Tab-separated table of C-alpha atoms and ligand atoms in Angstrom:
chain	number	residue	atom	x	y	z
A	234	MET	CA	28.505	29.951	51.246
A	235	THR	CA	28.830	29.900	55.033
A	236	LEU	CA	26.642	31.172	57.842
A	237	PHE	CA	29.654	31.239	60.140
A	238	ASP	CA	32.104	34.084	60.686
A	239	ARG	CA	35.310	33.231	58.809
A	240	ALA	CA	37.252	33.917	62.033
A	241	LEU	CA	34.985	31.734	64.205
A	242	PHE	CA	37.812	29.332	65.090
A	243	ALA	CA	40.749	31.734	64.738
A	244	ASP	CA	43.657	30.562	66.905
A	245	ARG	CA	41.750	27.399	67.845
A	246	VAL	CA	43.339	23.997	67.358
A	247	CYS	CA	41.287	20.999	66.207
A	248	LEU	CA	42.064	17.299	65.930
A	249	VAL	CA	39.958	15.258	63.504
A	250	THR	CA	40.384	11.475	63.620
A	251	GLY	CA	39.524	9.965	60.262
A	252	GLY	CA	40.416	13.335	58.753
A	253	GLY	CA	42.261	11.785	55.821
A	254	SER	CA	39.137	11.172	53.764
A	255	GLY	CA	35.396	11.583	53.375
A	256	ILE	CA	33.349	13.340	56.007
A	257	GLY	CA	36.318	13.760	58.362
A	258	ALA	CA	38.366	15.468	55.639
A	259	GLU	CA	35.484	17.852	54.896
A	260	ILE	CA	35.141	18.663	58.621
A	261	ALA	CA	38.870	19.396	58.763
A	262	LEU	CA	38.613	21.627	55.696
A	263	GLN	CA	35.646	23.577	57.051
A	264	PHE	CA	37.345	24.194	60.404
A	265	ALA	CA	40.416	25.413	58.501
A	266	ARG	CA	38.277	27.729	56.353
A	267	HIS	CA	36.997	29.256	59.591
A	268	GLY	CA	40.389	30.016	61.044
A	269	ALA	CA	41.436	26.837	62.871
A	270	ARG	CA	44.730	24.988	62.804
A	271	VAL	CA	43.802	21.370	62.147
A	272	ALA	CA	45.533	18.056	62.841
A	273	VAL	CA	44.203	15.013	61.007
A	274	LEU	CA	44.782	11.457	62.225
A	275	GLY	CA	44.418	8.134	60.429
A	276	ARG	CA	46.405	5.084	59.356
A	277	SER	CA	47.251	6.117	55.808
A	278	ALA	CA	49.899	8.844	55.629
A	279	ALA	CA	49.113	9.413	51.950
A	280	LYS	CA	45.465	10.226	52.674
A	281	LEU	CA	46.426	12.533	55.546
A	282	ASP	CA	48.938	14.360	53.351
A	283	THR	CA	46.223	14.984	50.757
A	284	THR	CA	44.026	16.589	53.406
A	285	VAL	CA	46.885	18.683	54.790
A	286	ARG	CA	47.658	19.966	51.281
A	287	ALA	CA	43.988	20.954	50.922
A	288	LEU	CA	44.115	22.808	54.262
A	289	GLU	CA	47.304	24.592	53.245
A	290	ALA	CA	45.714	25.565	49.926
A	291	GLU	CA	43.158	27.457	52.053
A	292	GLY	CA	45.989	29.312	53.772
A	293	ALA	CA	45.559	27.263	56.963
A	294	GLN	CA	48.018	25.223	58.990
A	295	GLY	CA	47.605	21.446	58.976
A	296	LEU	CA	49.338	18.540	60.667
A	297	ALA	CA	49.267	14.887	59.579
A	298	LEU	CA	49.438	12.327	62.382
A	299	ALA	CA	49.656	8.720	61.230
A	300	ALA	CA	48.192	6.489	63.946
A	301	ASP	CA	45.634	3.779	64.574
A	302	VAL	CA	42.856	4.827	66.968
A	303	ARG	CA	42.955	1.311	68.461
A	304	ASP	CA	46.378	2.174	69.909
A	305	ALA	CA	45.742	4.254	73.037
A	306	HIS	CA	49.417	5.119	73.459
A	307	ALA	CA	49.605	6.388	69.875
A	308	LEU	CA	46.638	8.662	70.586
A	309	GLU	CA	48.379	10.043	73.685
A	310	ALA	CA	51.501	10.677	71.614
A	311	ALA	CA	49.420	12.397	68.927
A	312	VAL	CA	47.812	14.764	71.435
A	313	ALA	CA	51.219	15.487	72.995
A	314	HIS	CA	52.567	16.253	69.523
A	315	ILE	CA	49.728	18.738	68.900
A	316	THR	CA	50.104	20.531	72.212
A	317	GLN	CA	53.885	20.758	71.769
A	318	HIS	CA	53.471	21.991	68.191
A	319	TRP	CA	50.601	24.455	68.646
A	320	GLY	CA	50.406	24.859	72.433
A	321	ARG	CA	46.778	23.877	72.845
A	322	LEU	CA	43.865	21.699	71.769
A	323	ASP	CA	40.329	23.114	71.615
A	324	VAL	CA	38.234	20.688	69.585
A	325	LEU	CA	38.349	16.916	69.066
A	326	VAL	CA	36.203	15.381	66.324
A	327	ASN	CA	36.033	11.572	66.293
A	328	ALA	CA	35.223	10.559	62.713
A	329	ALA	CA	37.462	7.494	62.319
A	330	ALA	CA	35.386	4.369	61.732
A	331	GLY	CA	35.112	1.146	59.820
A	332	ASN	CA	32.023	-0.596	58.479
A	333	PHE	CA	30.926	-3.219	55.983
A	334	LEU	CA	27.762	-5.172	55.265
A	335	SER	CA	27.711	-8.636	56.806
A	336	PRO	CA	24.994	-10.976	58.050
A	337	ALA	CA	25.399	-11.461	61.795
A	338	ALA	CA	25.185	-15.230	61.322
A	339	THR	CA	28.426	-15.328	59.338
A	340	LEU	CA	30.291	-12.370	60.880
A	341	SER	CA	33.412	-13.644	62.657
A	342	ALA	CA	34.215	-12.704	66.221
A	343	ASN	CA	37.214	-10.789	64.946
A	344	GLY	CA	35.105	-8.938	62.373
A	345	PHE	CA	32.672	-7.810	65.088
A	346	ARG	CA	35.492	-6.914	67.482
A	347	THR	CA	37.426	-5.001	64.847
A	348	VAL	CA	34.603	-2.553	64.221
A	349	ILE	CA	33.903	-2.155	67.944
A	350	ASP	CA	37.632	-1.554	68.499
A	351	ILE	CA	37.910	1.120	65.814
A	352	ASP	CA	34.619	2.940	66.327
A	353	LEU	CA	33.836	2.660	70.034
A	354	CYS	CA	37.193	1.939	71.689
A	355	GLY	CA	38.940	4.282	69.236
A	356	THR	CA	36.553	7.092	70.185
A	357	PHE	CA	37.187	6.460	73.883
A	358	ASN	CA	40.952	6.330	73.312
A	359	ALA	CA	40.924	9.708	71.576
A	360	CYS	CA	38.615	11.293	74.165
A	361	ARG	CA	40.736	9.985	77.025
A	362	ALA	CA	43.987	11.110	75.409
A	363	ALA	CA	42.617	14.594	74.694
A	364	TYR	CA	40.797	15.172	77.992
A	365	ALA	CA	43.482	17.067	79.922
A	366	ALA	CA	44.346	19.319	76.987
A	367	LEU	CA	40.665	20.001	76.308
A	368	ALA	CA	39.955	20.710	79.977
A	369	ALA	CA	42.724	23.317	79.934
A	370	ARG	CA	40.888	25.135	77.089
A	371	ARG	CA	37.262	24.401	78.116
A	372	GLY	CA	37.163	22.463	74.861
A	373	VAL	CA	34.636	20.404	72.935
A	374	ILE	CA	34.393	16.805	71.703
A	375	VAL	CA	32.148	15.989	68.736
A	376	ASN	CA	31.642	12.278	68.117
A	377	ILE	CA	30.386	11.168	64.714
A	378	THR	CA	27.783	8.420	65.078
A	379	ALA	CA	25.253	7.363	62.410
A	380	SER	CA	21.553	7.588	61.686
A	381	PRO	CA	19.672	5.345	61.787
A	382	GLN	CA	22.279	2.665	62.655
A	383	GLY	CA	22.935	4.072	66.109
A	384	PHE	CA	19.254	4.188	67.098
A	385	VAL	CA	17.164	1.496	65.401
A	386	ALA	CA	17.430	-2.165	64.422
A	387	MET	CA	19.238	-2.497	61.107
A	388	PRO	CA	20.123	-5.461	58.914
A	389	LEU	CA	23.722	-6.468	58.131
A	390	GLN	CA	25.370	-3.898	60.429
A	391	CYS	CA	25.104	-5.299	63.966
A	392	HIS	CA	28.808	-4.549	64.512
A	393	ALA	CA	28.659	-0.876	63.464
A	394	GLY	CA	25.223	-0.388	65.022
A	395	ALA	CA	26.443	-1.646	68.387
A	396	ALA	CA	29.517	0.566	68.120
A	397	LYS	CA	27.584	3.706	67.192
A	398	ALA	CA	24.969	3.081	69.901
A	399	GLY	CA	27.874	2.694	72.314
A	400	ILE	CA	29.335	6.003	71.202
A	401	GLU	CA	25.964	7.672	71.803
A	402	LYS	CA	25.988	6.386	75.384
A	403	LEU	CA	29.665	7.228	75.836
A	404	THR	CA	28.876	10.766	74.688
A	405	ARG	CA	26.304	11.205	77.435
A	406	ASP	CA	28.470	9.609	80.124
A	407	LEU	CA	31.531	11.716	79.287
A	408	ALA	CA	29.382	14.851	79.098
A	409	LEU	CA	28.211	14.156	82.635
A	410	GLU	CA	31.673	13.440	84.014
A	411	TRP	CA	33.574	16.147	82.148
A	412	GLY	CA	31.030	18.964	82.194
A	413	PRO	CA	32.327	20.244	85.552
A	414	ALA	CA	35.781	20.546	83.945
A	415	GLY	CA	34.251	22.713	81.224
A	416	VAL	CA	34.479	20.071	78.480
A	417	ARG	CA	31.347	19.684	76.359
A	418	VAL	CA	30.781	16.291	74.699
A	419	VAL	CA	28.246	16.032	71.872
A	420	ALA	CA	27.555	13.865	68.843
A	421	VAL	CA	26.463	14.356	65.257
A	422	ALA	CA	24.572	11.486	63.594
A	423	PRO	CA	24.781	11.753	59.812
A	424	GLY	CA	22.429	9.856	57.552
A	425	PRO	CA	23.544	8.648	54.116
A	426	ILE	CA	26.117	11.090	52.707
A	427	ALA	CA	26.956	11.158	49.000
A	428	ASN	CA	30.410	10.474	47.573
A	429	THR	CA	31.721	8.713	50.670
A	430	GLU	CA	33.431	5.411	51.323
A	431	GLY	CA	30.671	4.647	53.795
A	432	MET	CA	27.867	4.744	51.256
A	433	SER	CA	29.888	2.963	48.590
A	434	ARG	CA	30.057	0.070	51.066
A	435	LEU	CA	26.506	0.240	52.450
A	436	ALA	CA	24.593	0.905	49.224
A	437	PRO	CA	26.578	-0.634	46.377
A	438	GLY	CA	25.409	-0.414	42.787
A	439	ASP	CA	21.691	0.135	42.153
A	440	ALA	CA	20.953	0.329	45.882
A	441	ALA	CA	22.195	3.913	45.922
A	442	GLU	CA	19.497	5.193	43.577
A	443	THR	CA	16.725	3.245	45.334
A	444	MET	CA	17.786	4.545	48.711
A	445	GLN	CA	17.924	8.141	47.563
A	446	GLN	CA	14.391	7.882	46.186
A	447	LYS	CA	13.178	6.578	49.564
A	448	MET	CA	14.763	9.415	51.532
A	449	PRO	CA	12.196	11.837	53.016
A	450	LEU	CA	14.201	14.714	51.511
A	451	GLY	CA	14.683	12.788	48.263
A	452	ARG	CA	18.463	12.867	48.307
A	453	TRP	CA	21.546	11.916	50.240
A	454	GLY	CA	23.354	14.564	52.234
A	455	ARG	CA	26.606	16.366	51.535
A	456	SER	CA	29.711	16.205	53.698
A	457	ASP	CA	29.650	19.981	54.151
A	458	GLU	CA	26.173	19.702	55.673
A	459	VAL	CA	27.615	17.394	58.330
A	460	ALA	CA	30.582	19.732	58.821
A	461	SER	CA	28.247	22.696	59.388
A	462	ALA	CA	26.488	20.831	62.203
A	463	VAL	CA	29.842	19.919	63.757
A	464	MET	CA	31.063	23.518	63.591
A	465	TYR	CA	27.860	24.811	65.165
A	466	LEU	CA	28.179	22.383	68.074
A	467	ALA	CA	31.871	23.230	68.519
A	468	SER	CA	31.155	26.969	68.501
A	469	PRO	CA	30.279	29.246	71.440
A	470	ALA	CA	26.734	29.453	70.008
A	471	ALA	CA	26.269	25.910	71.352
A	472	GLY	CA	27.916	26.702	74.690
A	473	PHE	CA	24.996	25.319	76.735
A	474	ILE	CA	24.661	22.102	74.698
A	475	THR	CA	26.278	18.922	75.981
A	476	GLY	CA	25.490	15.213	76.112
A	477	THR	CA	23.177	15.336	73.105
A	478	THR	CA	23.163	14.213	69.477
A	479	LEU	CA	22.300	16.374	66.508
A	480	THR	CA	20.836	14.194	63.755
A	481	VAL	CA	21.736	15.300	60.220
A	482	ASP	CA	20.067	12.598	58.152
A	483	GLY	CA	17.572	14.121	55.716
A	484	GLY	CA	14.824	12.350	57.655
A	485	ALA	CA	16.268	8.855	57.053
A	486	GLY	CA	15.764	7.942	60.709
A	487	LEU	CA	12.042	8.711	60.443
A	488	LEU	CA	11.761	5.555	58.340
A	489	GLY	CA	13.566	3.305	60.798
A	490	ALA	CA	15.562	0.860	58.703
A	491	GLY	CA	13.212	1.537	55.763
A	492	CYS	CA	15.710	3.180	53.409
A	493	PHE	CA	18.206	0.343	53.764
A	494	LEU	CA	15.652	-2.477	53.634
A	495	ALA	CA	14.208	-1.245	50.346
A	496	ALA	CA	17.569	-0.537	48.773
A	497	LEU	CA	19.054	-3.924	49.687
A	498	ASN	CA	15.872	-5.862	48.732
A	499	LEU	CA	15.483	-7.156	52.283
B	201	NAP	P1	35.903	7.151	55.280
B	201	NAP	O1	36.235	8.129	54.209
B	201	NAP	O2	36.335	5.744	55.090
B	201	NAP	O3	36.418	7.740	56.664
B	201	NAP	C1	36.847	6.943	57.723
B	201	NAP	C2	38.226	7.405	58.104
B	201	NAP	O4	38.617	6.733	59.283
B	201	NAP	C3	39.281	7.130	57.024
B	201	NAP	O5	39.962	8.317	56.735
B	201	NAP	C4	40.186	6.097	57.677
B	201	NAP	O6	41.544	6.342	57.301
B	201	NAP	C5	39.972	6.355	59.157
B	201	NAP	N1	40.177	5.146	59.929
B	201	NAP	C6	39.580	3.928	59.750
B	201	NAP	N2	40.057	3.052	60.633
B	201	NAP	C7	40.968	3.728	61.387
B	201	NAP	C8	41.804	3.357	62.468
B	201	NAP	N3	41.804	2.104	62.945
B	201	NAP	N4	42.614	4.293	63.010
B	201	NAP	C9	42.634	5.562	62.528
B	201	NAP	N5	41.848	5.972	61.513
B	201	NAP	C10	41.049	5.054	60.947
B	201	NAP	O7	34.326	7.079	55.522
B	201	NAP	P2	33.134	8.154	55.644
B	201	NAP	O8	31.990	7.522	54.949
B	201	NAP	O9	33.560	9.523	55.282
B	201	NAP	O10	32.813	8.077	57.219
B	201	NAP	C11	33.300	9.045	58.136
B	201	NAP	C12	32.522	8.971	59.427
B	201	NAP	O11	31.147	9.290	59.199
B	201	NAP	C13	32.509	7.592	60.102
B	201	NAP	O12	32.509	7.759	61.508
B	201	NAP	C14	31.194	7.007	59.668
B	201	NAP	O13	30.736	5.997	60.522
B	201	NAP	C15	30.332	8.251	59.708
B	201	NAP	N6	29.118	8.147	58.908
B	201	NAP	C16	29.218	8.116	57.567
B	201	NAP	C17	28.049	8.071	56.812
B	201	NAP	C18	28.102	8.082	55.311
B	201	NAP	O14	27.052	8.191	54.664
B	201	NAP	N7	29.262	7.995	54.708
B	201	NAP	C19	26.804	8.040	57.438
B	201	NAP	C20	26.757	8.040	58.825
B	201	NAP	C21	27.915	8.122	59.562
B	201	NAP	P3	42.622	5.154	57.243
B	201	NAP	O15	41.987	3.993	56.526
B	201	NAP	O16	43.779	5.796	56.525
B	201	NAP	O17	42.976	4.845	58.660
B	202	COA	N1	32.546	-8.957	55.700
B	202	COA	C1	32.751	-9.782	56.760
B	202	COA	N2	33.871	-9.709	57.537
B	202	COA	C2	34.787	-8.790	57.211
B	202	COA	C3	34.632	-7.914	56.131
B	202	COA	C4	33.449	-8.023	55.343
B	202	COA	N3	33.224	-7.220	54.297
B	202	COA	N4	35.724	-7.099	56.069
B	202	COA	C5	36.527	-7.475	57.082
B	202	COA	N5	35.963	-8.478	57.763
B	202	COA	C6	36.549	-9.200	58.884
B	202	COA	C7	37.817	-9.928	58.452
B	202	COA	O1	37.519	-11.164	57.801
B	202	COA	C8	38.528	-10.097	59.782
B	202	COA	O2	37.994	-11.157	60.521
B	202	COA	P1	38.739	-12.646	60.548
B	202	COA	O3	40.098	-12.407	61.121
B	202	COA	O4	37.856	-13.451	61.417
B	202	COA	O5	38.783	-13.120	59.131
B	202	COA	C9	38.160	-8.833	60.532
B	202	COA	O6	36.983	-8.309	59.897
B	202	COA	C10	39.248	-7.781	60.506
B	202	COA	O7	39.563	-7.535	59.153
B	202	COA	P2	40.892	-6.760	58.751
B	202	COA	O8	40.842	-6.517	57.273
B	202	COA	O9	42.083	-7.451	59.316
B	202	COA	O10	40.711	-5.402	59.580
B	202	COA	P3	41.435	-4.013	59.420
B	202	COA	O11	41.691	-3.551	60.776
B	202	COA	O12	42.572	-4.086	58.450
B	202	COA	O13	40.323	-3.128	58.659
B	202	COA	C11	37.962	-2.770	58.382
B	202	COA	C12	39.159	-2.696	59.319
B	202	COA	C13	37.612	-4.235	58.154
B	202	COA	C14	36.799	-2.087	59.089
B	202	COA	C15	38.233	-2.130	56.987
B	202	COA	O14	37.112	-2.277	56.172
B	202	COA	C16	38.639	-0.678	57.079
B	202	COA	O15	39.802	-0.370	57.266
B	202	COA	N6	37.661	0.280	56.972
B	202	COA	C17	37.918	1.713	57.045
B	202	COA	C18	37.119	2.481	56.015
B	202	COA	C19	35.643	2.333	56.187
B	202	COA	O16	35.122	1.294	56.583
B	202	COA	N7	34.942	3.411	55.861
B	202	COA	C20	33.519	3.508	56.025
B	202	COA	C21	33.221	4.182	57.325
B	202	COA	S1	31.458	4.110	57.643
């Protein structure tokens, strides 16, 4: 089932960082199902190849680009590869991220920096690398943040929370600077999403069931529900929307850190 025209992104070219798995892979698949050619970028070539095979099974064109978002030059090379291969870039989705539960008191400097480097610096690197190509197409950037980590105080995730809050601010700043060039910059903040690496790390074992019971909507979300929000924001229907975040969290953020505190017995 889709509310979107199957040709919504016909001829468009999308790049999804973190597109080798989880929410990023679902976003890539949904763009492909709606006509786009999609490049996916991540460190693991095997994961990227799996996504590309899924795109091709839908009759779409896919491209696997093995790179680390912490490497700005690799991002520039990836964008150059896309524009040489397909002649354009219309949509960038930044979904690559890393996270784990750790008390701040024992988190090493390198552990904190690593997550900031991947999530926040990696998002900037991709935005910066894609800017000229996106400006040529009046394109769109959709940054994936997180609810409620990006907005409220949370236990055991100061690294990811700081990174996601930074991406929220970066989204607004880039929207301001790049709006005159026709580039819209928006964010989508998912809440807990089922069957993802993220939630297997953040709600291990029994915590998953407890957290789902605490959710205002009584369940975790699905990756396709996040992808639908991303596609809406990337579409012409959202042509006057920039510098804002669409929260897709089943109401989790209404509880502050409540879902996580209860689930982790904190
Ligand atoms: P995931 O499957 O682990 O997706 C993260 C992706 O990022 C992986 O494909 C990973 O591939 C890639 N990645 C990690 N480090 C990278 C690096 N240095 N360079 C390039 N790629 C890198 O996790 P997910 O749960 O679906 O999360 C996807 C996004 O949604 C993240 O931004 C996350 O913060 C956000 N989010 C998730 C949830 C949730 O409930 N799961 C909730 C809120 C927000 P490689 O390891 O191969 O590089
Ligand atoms: N608790 C505390 N510290 C941790 C940790 C954990 N669970 N996992 C990693 N770290 C620390 C390491 O100890 C290291 O610090 P040190 O050098 O002081 O010991 C630092 O983080 C970097 O770890 P490393 O494994 O070298 O980083 P990496 O670049 O290979 O991997 C991660 C990045 C750690 C974020 C890894 O979990 C990852 O690749 N995640 C991607 C998938 C993911 O997180 N998906 C969910 C998205 S929400």
